[in-house]
XYZ file of C-alpha atoms in Angstrom:
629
model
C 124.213 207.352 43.475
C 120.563 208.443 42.780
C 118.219 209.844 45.244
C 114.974 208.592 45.370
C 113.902 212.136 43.872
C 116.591 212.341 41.285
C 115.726 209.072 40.027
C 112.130 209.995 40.036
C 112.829 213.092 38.128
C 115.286 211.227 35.617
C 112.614 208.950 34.865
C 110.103 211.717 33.770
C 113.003 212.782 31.827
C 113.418 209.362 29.678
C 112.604 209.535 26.251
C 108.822 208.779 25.312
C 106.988 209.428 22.345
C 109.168 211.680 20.663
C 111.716 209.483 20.241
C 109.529 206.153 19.398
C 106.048 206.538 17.415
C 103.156 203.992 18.034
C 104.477 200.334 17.013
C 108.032 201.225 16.372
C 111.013 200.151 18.765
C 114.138 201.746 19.837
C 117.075 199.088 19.862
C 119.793 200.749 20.023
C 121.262 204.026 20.752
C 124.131 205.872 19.369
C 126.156 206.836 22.291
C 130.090 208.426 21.782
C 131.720 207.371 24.877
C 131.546 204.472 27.262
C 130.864 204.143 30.773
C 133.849 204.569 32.193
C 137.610 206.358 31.337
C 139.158 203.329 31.303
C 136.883 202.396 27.942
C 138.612 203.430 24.772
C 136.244 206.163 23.375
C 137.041 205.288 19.852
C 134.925 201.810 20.618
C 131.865 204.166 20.096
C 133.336 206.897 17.659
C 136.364 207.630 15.784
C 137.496 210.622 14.996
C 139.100 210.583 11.498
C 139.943 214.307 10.731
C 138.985 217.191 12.956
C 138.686 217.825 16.065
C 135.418 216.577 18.305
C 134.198 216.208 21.911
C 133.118 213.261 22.518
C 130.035 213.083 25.277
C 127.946 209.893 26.200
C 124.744 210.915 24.448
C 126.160 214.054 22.624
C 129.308 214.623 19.741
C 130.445 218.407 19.116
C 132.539 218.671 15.847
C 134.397 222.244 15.261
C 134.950 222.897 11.766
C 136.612 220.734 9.344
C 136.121 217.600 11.178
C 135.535 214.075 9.657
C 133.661 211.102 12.681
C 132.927 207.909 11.977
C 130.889 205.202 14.436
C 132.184 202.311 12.531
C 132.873 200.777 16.013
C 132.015 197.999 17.862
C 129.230 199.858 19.575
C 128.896 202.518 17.138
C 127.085 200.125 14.445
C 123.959 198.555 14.124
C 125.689 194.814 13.281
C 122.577 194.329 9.953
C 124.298 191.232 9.039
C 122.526 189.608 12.464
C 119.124 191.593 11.950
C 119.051 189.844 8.514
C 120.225 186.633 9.044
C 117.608 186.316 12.611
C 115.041 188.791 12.614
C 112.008 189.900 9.797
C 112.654 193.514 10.104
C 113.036 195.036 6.339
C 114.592 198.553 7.413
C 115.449 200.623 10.118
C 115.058 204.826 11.108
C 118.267 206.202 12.119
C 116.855 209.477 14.380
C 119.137 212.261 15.929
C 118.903 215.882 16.916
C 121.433 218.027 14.770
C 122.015 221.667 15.131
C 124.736 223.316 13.542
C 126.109 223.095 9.491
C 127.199 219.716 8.182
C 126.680 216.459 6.871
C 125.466 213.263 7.965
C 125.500 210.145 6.130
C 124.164 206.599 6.944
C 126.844 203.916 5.820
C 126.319 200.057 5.469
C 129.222 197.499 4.517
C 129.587 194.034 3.146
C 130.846 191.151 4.617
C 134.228 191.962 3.143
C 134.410 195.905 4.801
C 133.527 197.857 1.217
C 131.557 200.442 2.365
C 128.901 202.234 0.324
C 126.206 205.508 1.456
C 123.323 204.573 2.102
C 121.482 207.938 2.927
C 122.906 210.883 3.028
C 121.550 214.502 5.043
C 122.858 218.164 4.814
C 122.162 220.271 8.065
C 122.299 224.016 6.896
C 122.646 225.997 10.695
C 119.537 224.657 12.224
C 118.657 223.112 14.990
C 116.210 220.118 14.157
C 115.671 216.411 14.077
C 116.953 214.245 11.333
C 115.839 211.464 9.914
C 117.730 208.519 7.312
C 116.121 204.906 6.089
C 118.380 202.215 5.327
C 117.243 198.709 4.043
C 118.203 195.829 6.139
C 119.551 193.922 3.054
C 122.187 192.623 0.932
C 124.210 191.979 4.589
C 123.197 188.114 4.327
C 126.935 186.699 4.782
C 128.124 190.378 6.857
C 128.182 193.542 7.398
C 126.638 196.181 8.859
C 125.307 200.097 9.062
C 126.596 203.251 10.741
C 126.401 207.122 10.904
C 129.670 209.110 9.815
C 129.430 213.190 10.662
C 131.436 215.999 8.754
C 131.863 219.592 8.861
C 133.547 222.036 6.455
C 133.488 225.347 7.405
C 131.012 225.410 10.555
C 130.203 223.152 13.596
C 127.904 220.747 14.461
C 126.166 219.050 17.105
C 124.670 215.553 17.108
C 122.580 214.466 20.055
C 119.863 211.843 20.784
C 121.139 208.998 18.223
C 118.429 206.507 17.981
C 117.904 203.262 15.384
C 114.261 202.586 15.592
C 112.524 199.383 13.750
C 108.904 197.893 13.798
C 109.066 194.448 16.197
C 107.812 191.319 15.438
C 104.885 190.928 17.850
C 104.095 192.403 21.413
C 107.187 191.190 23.946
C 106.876 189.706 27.564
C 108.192 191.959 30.124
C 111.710 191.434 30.862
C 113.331 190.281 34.492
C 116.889 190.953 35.309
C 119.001 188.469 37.323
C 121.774 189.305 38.851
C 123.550 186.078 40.739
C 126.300 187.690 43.612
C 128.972 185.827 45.675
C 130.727 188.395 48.241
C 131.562 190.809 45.391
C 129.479 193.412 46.869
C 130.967 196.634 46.002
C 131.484 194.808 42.082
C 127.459 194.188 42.336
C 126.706 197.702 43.898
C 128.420 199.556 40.990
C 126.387 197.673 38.173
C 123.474 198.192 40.017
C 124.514 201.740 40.310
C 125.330 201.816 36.575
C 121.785 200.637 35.580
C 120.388 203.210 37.502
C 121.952 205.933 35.888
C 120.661 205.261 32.685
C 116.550 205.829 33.429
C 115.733 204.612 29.419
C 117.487 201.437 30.115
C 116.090 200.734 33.515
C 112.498 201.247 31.703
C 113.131 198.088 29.873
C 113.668 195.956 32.936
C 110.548 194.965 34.985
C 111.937 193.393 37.842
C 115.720 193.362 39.113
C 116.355 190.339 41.096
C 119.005 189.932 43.099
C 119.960 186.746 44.394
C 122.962 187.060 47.035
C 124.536 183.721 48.592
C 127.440 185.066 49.504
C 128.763 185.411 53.798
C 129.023 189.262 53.428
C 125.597 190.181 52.237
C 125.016 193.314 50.172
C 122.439 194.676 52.491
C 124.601 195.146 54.853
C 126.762 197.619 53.184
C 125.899 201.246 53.965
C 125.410 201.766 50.153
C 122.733 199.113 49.624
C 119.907 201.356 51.156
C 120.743 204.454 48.519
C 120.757 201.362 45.638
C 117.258 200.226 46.938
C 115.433 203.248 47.220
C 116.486 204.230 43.943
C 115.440 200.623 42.284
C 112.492 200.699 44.786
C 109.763 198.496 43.526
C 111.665 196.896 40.730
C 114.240 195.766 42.825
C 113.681 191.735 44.408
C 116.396 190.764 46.841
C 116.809 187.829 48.215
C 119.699 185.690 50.608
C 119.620 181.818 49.901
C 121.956 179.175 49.950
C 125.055 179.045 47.965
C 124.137 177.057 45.013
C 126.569 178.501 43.078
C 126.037 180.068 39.880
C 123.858 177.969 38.283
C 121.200 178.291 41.523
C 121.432 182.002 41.562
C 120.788 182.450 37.940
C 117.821 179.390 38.066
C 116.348 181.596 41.104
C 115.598 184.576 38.265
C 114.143 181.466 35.517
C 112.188 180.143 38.144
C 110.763 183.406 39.767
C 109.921 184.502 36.343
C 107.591 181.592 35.216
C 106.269 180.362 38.543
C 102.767 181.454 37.415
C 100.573 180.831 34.348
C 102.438 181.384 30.640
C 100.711 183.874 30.098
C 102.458 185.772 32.874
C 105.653 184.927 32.208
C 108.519 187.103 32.106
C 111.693 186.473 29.919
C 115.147 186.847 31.972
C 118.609 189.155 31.444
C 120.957 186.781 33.193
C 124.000 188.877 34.247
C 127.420 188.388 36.416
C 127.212 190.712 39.568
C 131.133 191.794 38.744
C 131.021 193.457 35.024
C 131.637 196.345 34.158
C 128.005 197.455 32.681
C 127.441 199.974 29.666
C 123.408 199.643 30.447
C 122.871 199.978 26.519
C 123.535 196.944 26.355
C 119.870 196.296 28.087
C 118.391 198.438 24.988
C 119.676 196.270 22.853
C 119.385 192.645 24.007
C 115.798 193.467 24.547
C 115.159 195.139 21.420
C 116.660 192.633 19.130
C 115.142 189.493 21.095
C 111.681 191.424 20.310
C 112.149 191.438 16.783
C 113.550 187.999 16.362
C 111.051 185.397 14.140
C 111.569 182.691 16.322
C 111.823 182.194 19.666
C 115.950 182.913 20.500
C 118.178 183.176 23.247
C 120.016 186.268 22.642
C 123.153 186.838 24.429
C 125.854 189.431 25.131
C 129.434 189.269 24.214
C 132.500 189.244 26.371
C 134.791 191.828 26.276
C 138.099 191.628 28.617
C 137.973 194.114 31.546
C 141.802 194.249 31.803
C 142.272 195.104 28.243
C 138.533 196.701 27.640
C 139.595 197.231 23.897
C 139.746 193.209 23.268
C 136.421 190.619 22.535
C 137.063 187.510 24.280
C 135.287 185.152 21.667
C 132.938 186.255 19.481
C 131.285 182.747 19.247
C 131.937 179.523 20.510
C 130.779 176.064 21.030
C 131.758 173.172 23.016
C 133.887 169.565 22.581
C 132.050 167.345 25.491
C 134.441 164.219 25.008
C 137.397 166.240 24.997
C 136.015 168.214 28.068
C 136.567 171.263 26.159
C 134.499 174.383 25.811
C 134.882 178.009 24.876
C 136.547 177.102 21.501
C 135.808 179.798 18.959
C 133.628 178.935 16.052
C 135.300 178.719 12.533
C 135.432 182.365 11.378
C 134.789 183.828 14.588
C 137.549 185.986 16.264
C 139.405 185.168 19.441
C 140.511 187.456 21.858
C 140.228 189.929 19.188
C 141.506 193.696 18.988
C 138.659 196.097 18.379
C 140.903 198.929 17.167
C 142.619 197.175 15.124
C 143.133 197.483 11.394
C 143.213 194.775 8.585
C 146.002 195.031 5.879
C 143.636 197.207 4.193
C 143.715 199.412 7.379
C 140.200 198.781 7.842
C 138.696 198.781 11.041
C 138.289 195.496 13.105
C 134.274 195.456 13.424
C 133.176 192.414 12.964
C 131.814 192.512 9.456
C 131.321 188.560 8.676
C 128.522 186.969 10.733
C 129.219 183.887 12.613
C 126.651 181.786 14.127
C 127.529 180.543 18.143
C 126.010 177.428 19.764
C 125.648 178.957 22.831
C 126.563 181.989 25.058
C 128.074 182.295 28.351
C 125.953 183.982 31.529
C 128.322 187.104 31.688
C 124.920 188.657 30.062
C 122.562 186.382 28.364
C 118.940 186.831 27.822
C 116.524 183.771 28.054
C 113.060 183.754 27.086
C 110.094 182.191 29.276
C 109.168 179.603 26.600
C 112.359 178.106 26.430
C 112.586 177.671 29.940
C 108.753 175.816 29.676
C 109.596 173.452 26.568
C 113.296 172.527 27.805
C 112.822 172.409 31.961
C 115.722 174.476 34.070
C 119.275 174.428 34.091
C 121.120 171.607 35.837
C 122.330 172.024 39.421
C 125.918 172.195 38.811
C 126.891 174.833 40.801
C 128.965 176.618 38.274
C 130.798 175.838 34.977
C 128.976 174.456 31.884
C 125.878 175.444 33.251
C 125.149 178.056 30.557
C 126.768 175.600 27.900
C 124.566 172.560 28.245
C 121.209 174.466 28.655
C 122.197 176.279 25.238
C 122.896 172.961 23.664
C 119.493 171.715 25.462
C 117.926 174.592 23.598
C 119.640 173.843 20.738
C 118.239 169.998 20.337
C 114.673 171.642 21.127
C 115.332 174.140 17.997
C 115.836 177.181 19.878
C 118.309 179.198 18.596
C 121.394 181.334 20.648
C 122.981 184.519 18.553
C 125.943 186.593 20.317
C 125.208 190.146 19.047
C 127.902 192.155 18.511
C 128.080 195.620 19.703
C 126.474 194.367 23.106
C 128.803 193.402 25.532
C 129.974 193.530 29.282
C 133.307 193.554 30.435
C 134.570 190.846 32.266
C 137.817 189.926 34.064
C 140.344 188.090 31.853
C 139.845 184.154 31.064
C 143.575 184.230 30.206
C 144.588 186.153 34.060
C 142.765 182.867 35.915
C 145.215 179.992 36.965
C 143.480 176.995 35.624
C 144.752 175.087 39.074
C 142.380 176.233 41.488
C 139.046 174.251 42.963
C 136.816 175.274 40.615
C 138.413 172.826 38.162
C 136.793 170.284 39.552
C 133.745 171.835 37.989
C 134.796 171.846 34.607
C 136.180 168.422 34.847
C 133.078 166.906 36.436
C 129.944 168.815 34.265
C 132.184 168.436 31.107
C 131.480 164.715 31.580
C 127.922 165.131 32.675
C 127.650 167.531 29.368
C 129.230 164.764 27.232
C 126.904 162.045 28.619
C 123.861 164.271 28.220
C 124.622 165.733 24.637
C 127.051 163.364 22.788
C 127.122 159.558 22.112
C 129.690 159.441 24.838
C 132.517 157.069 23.564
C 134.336 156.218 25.836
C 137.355 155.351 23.880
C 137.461 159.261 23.251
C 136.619 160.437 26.988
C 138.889 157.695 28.357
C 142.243 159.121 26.365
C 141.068 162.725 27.116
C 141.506 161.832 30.868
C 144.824 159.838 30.458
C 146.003 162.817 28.298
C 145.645 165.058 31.334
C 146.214 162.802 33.880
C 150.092 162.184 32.943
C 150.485 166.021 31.774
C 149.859 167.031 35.458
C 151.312 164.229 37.138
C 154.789 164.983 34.838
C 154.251 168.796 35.516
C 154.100 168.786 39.214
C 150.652 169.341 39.377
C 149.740 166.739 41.870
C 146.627 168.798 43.296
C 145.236 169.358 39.672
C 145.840 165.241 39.487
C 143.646 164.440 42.580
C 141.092 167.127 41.514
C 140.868 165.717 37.799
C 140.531 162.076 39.345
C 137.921 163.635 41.839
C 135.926 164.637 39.291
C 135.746 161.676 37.603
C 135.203 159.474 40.145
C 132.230 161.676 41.341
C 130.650 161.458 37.851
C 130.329 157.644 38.007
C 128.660 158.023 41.485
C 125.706 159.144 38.390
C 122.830 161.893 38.994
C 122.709 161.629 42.538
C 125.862 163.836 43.356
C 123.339 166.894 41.986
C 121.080 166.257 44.872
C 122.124 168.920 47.376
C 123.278 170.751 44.230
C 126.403 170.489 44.563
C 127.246 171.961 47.671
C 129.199 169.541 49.391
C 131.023 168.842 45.934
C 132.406 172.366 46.349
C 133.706 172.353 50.207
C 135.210 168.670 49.732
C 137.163 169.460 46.993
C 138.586 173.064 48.506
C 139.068 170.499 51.551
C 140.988 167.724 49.166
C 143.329 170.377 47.603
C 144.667 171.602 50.806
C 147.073 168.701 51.133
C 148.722 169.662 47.770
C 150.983 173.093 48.642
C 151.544 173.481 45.046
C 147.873 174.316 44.481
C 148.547 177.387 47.131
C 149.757 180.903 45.665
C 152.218 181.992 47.679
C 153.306 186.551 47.169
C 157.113 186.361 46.300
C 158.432 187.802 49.430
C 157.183 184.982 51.128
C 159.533 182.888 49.506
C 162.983 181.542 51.219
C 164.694 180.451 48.235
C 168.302 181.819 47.217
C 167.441 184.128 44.329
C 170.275 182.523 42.373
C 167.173 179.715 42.590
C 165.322 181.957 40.420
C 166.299 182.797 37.313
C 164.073 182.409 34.775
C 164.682 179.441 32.205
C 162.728 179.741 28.924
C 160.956 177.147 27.379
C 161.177 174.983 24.270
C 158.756 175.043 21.488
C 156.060 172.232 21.490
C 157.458 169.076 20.922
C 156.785 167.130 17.559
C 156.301 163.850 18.952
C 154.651 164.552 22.698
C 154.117 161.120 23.848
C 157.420 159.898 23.283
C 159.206 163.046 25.157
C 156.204 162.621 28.077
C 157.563 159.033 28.221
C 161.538 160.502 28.397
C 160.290 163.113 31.185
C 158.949 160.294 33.320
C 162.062 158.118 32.974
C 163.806 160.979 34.019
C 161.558 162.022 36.884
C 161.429 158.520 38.275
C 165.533 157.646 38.143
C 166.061 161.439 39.916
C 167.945 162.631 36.451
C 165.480 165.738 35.649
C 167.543 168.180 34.295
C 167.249 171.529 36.028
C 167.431 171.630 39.990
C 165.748 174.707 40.584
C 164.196 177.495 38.143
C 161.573 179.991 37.471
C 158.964 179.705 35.211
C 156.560 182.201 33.451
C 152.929 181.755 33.237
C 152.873 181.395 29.276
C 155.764 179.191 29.412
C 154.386 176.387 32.211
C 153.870 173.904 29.520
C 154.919 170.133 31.173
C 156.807 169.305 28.410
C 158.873 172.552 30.380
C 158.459 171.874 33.923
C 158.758 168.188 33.999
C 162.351 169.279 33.267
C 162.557 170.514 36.969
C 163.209 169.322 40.113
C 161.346 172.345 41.653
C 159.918 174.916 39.683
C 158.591 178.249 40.896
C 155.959 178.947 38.395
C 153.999 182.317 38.045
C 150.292 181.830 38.815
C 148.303 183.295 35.763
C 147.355 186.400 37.468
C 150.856 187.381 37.882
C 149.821 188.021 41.669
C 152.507 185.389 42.948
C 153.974 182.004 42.638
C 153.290 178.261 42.844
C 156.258 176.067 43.641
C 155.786 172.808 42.243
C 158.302 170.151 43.863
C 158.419 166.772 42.414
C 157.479 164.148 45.157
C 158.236 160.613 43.763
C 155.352 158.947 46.179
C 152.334 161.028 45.621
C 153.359 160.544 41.887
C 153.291 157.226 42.412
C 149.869 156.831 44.234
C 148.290 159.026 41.825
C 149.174 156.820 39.041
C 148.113 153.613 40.681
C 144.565 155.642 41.733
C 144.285 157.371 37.886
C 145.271 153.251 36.336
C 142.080 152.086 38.467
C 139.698 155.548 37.657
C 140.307 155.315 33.877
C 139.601 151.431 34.063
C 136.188 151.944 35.977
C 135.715 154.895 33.425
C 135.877 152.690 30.493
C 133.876 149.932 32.501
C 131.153 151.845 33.604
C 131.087 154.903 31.568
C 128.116 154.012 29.065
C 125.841 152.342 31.701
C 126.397 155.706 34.059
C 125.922 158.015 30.923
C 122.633 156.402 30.565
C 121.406 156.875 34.064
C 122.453 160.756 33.218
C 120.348 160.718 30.498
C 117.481 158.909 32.032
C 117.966 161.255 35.237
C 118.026 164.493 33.258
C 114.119 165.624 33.127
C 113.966 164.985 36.756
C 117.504 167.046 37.583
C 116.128 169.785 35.402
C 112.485 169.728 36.543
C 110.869 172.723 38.505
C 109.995 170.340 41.630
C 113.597 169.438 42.200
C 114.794 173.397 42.251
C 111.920 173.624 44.763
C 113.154 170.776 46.800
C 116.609 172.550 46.460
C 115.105 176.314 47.610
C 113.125 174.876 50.028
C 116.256 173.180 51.712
């Protein structure tokens, strides 16, 4: 943690004019380690032959050593800077002292590499400077630095890729939503301020806890806030879940004239933060031709060396989202090597629809041509406002080689309360952005309706039919936000122990009651074994009395096989022991028959009143009414 006078001295100490000349712009750095031991260094640079020492901003190569930052991080990704920006070339400038090479690379979309620039360092100690088109990298591709020494070593220091914007920027605001994660928000707060050239691109920091354990009141808050000290804006409100926090920054920023208007950094409070990634969000949304939400990608804090998605886009009607784009990679393996044994970097540009709040940066106009986010407390928030933005002709991009990292989508059990969320604002989403056929939305619930209901998921059931019962109350469920939404349904869950995860020494079952039984593969023809399953489950003839079940394996065609079946919650933290009760199945069933009916029934005429209701949900008065509360 800074000191008010070590941050004051740092910030003398950021780079000014000798790193950036009148009208040009830094946007990204070339740093050689990340910001923490638990990052793989080789995401930044890759030591082929040699020996070298890796630093943050500085890479010592003894003799006879061969570095490459054909990384994730270690590139400047051209193939987005063509395809979204009017910048024709870019200054790659470092400090060198020493004897050796350096060369400025670029690839195609299919990895062949080719020199772009080349310098030779003969024992000095001076800056260097290579030019590199931003061309031919329409379909992929990208450009990086690779270092080499023969007989003597080198140093390379101060990496910096420096272009000529667009046009003069707005100032930048960063929002930070927290919920009780205080020591997660205090170290990226803590991060940021260690990085003094980063923090010079933010103008305000904002805050905005509504959580029961506020960060003020830890005794490392006042160290944090005397370091930030004017920048910082924190504030307590209500929880209005994600989507209030992160609408507290849009609306702070452009609750004046347009003309004084600041664009926001939306981030989580509980991600691991390399701050470059603030360099570079801001730098490329300053150089884009159009106005474009530019947004971070996800990389997996458990395994920091995998990309979550690097695109994606949404299915409303099948209340899906987060699918990966066509092309795009899925949890992807950033060290990896193709059959060619070429690096995994990303090479082929693929375009996203939208980008998740993990670290997304929205600019002011959008926000005054499109209105606010909706109130939904949390999930599909950021995925409807980027399809909003979308039908308005606002592009999104997720840049590669800026990312945060971000607890596992694949360690969260999918039974919890929030699913409610994602059930509900899918179908909002779908009335709001799709022609909503109800044929289509209607078999999407039945198809997950009898899945859980077969599987022993009888909480899941009540909080699917929850959902959509609450969406054909129409817009007015939004009008405290969704507050209540999110204590009923904790509330409605607690009568389902299934829905509970419960540490295995806890559990009083025989352990010859737990051995693990491995499942089938998919079946071919699903309905017709869902149909067998039932039969079985109904007549008492289920085939295995008591058994564990893995996490990957907990497929219902699987545990609909069980009379009770002790399943491994997703975080591997404990169990969930689904037992199959014959009369809540049977009330669920009669309840989901009657939902899906008044689903089909009413569905168009409520998706309308959506529609109709949507200006007003979105509109700057209602999030005052909501603040104000």
């Amino acid at each position: 943690m800074l000191s008010t006078t070590e941050y004051a001295s740092a910030t003398d100490r950021r780079p000014t004019s000798t790193d950036e000349s009148a009208g040009s712009l830094t946007v990204q750095r070339g740093h050689f380690t990340g910001p923490g031991r638990i990052v793989p260094d080789d995401l930044y640079a890759e030591v082929l032959t040699g020996v070298a020492r890796r630093e943050r901003d500085r890479l010592h190569l003894v003799a006879g050593t061969h570095v490459t930052t054909n990384t994730y991080w270690g590139r400047l990704h051209a193939t987005y800077w063509q395809r979204w920006t009017a910048v024709s070339s870019v200054r790659v400038r470092l400090h060198v002292s020493g004897a050796g090479c350096v060369w400025l690379m670029a690839s195609d979309a299919n990895k062949v590499g080719r020199a772009v620039a080349q310098a030779t360092v003969q024992g000095s100690d001076e800056t260097v400077e290579v030019d590199g088109p931003v061309d031919r990298f329409l379909d992929g591709g990208g450009m990086w630095l690779e270092f080499a020494t023969e007989t003597d070593e080198m140093t390379v220091s101060q990496v910096r890729w420096i272009v000529e914007p667009v046009a003069p920027q707005r100032p930048v605001d960063l929002t930070i939503c927290s919920y009780n994660r205080v020591d997660e928000c205090l170290n990226t707060l803590s991060s940021l301020i260690s990085d003094p050239y980063a923090l010079d691109r933010i103008a305000v920091i904002r805050v905005v806890d509504q959580g029961s354990d506020p960060l003020e009141d830890n005794v490392r808050f006042a160290d944090v806030a005397d370091a930030l000290g004017h920048r910082l804006d924190y504030r307590r409100q209500a929880n209005l879940g994600g989507a209030g926090g992160f609408t507290r920054g849009l609306f702070e920023a452009t609750s004046g004239a347009p003309a004084d208007d600041h664009d926001v950094l939306l981030m989580d409070d509980d991600v691991l933060l390399d701050p470059e990634i603030i360099v570079r969000l801001t730098g490329f949304a300053a150089c884009t031709g159009t106005t474009t939400i530019v947004g971070g990608q996800m990389l997996n804090l458990l395994h920091p060396a995998h990309l979550h998605r690097s695109a994606e886009f949404a299915n409303p009607e099948e209340l899906e989202n987060g699918n990966c784009v066509p092309g795009g990679v899925e949890e992807g393996f950033l060290l990896g090597r193709d059959e060619r044994l070429l690096p995994n970097v990303l090479d082929r540009r693929v375009d996203t629809v939208y980008n998740g709040w993990w670290s997304c940066l929205i600019p002011a106009p959008v926000v005054r041509a499109i209105g606010y986010p909706l109130p939904l407390f949390f999930q599909w928030d950021d995925v409807e406002f980027g399809y909003r933005a979308r039908a308005h002709g606002f592009p999104t991009v997720s840049l590669p080689g800026a990312g945060v990292w971000h607890s596992d989508f694949g360690w969260k059990d999918w039974d919890e309360w929030h699913r409610y969320f994602n059930l509900r604002n899918g179908l909002i989403m779908a009335a709001l952005h799709t022609p909503f056929d109800v044929r289509v939305v209607c078999r999407t619930v039945t198809k997950f309706l009898r899945e859980y209901l077969v599987a022993m998921q009888y909480g899941l059931a009540a909080t699917l039919l929850t959902a959509v019962e609450d969406f054909l109350r129409g817009p007015e469920i939004l009008d405290d936000g969704s507050a209540s939404a999110a204590a009923r349904i904790r509330e409605i869950r607690t009568a389902y122990p299934e829905t509970r995860c419960v540490p295995m020494h806890e559990l009083e079952l025989d352990f010859r009651e737990l051995v693990v039984q491995p499942a089938a593969p998919r079946p071919s023809r699903e309905l017709l074994v869902w149909a067998k399953r039932t039969v079985a489950q109904a007549t008492g003839r289920t085939r295995i009395r008591s058994g564990m079940v893995t996490a990957g394996e907990a497929h219902w065609w699987h545990v609909s096989q069980f009379e009770r079946a002790v399943v491994t919650d997703m975080g591997e933290t404990g169990v969930r022991v689904r037992t199959r009760d014959t009369q809540r199945l049977k009330e669920l069933s009669r309840r989901g028959l009657g939902v899906v009916r008044r689903l089909y029934r009413e569905g168009p005429v409520v998706a309308r009143q959506w529609r109709d209701a949507a200006p007003r949900v979105t509109s700057r008065e209602n999030w005052t009414r909501l603040y104000d509360a």
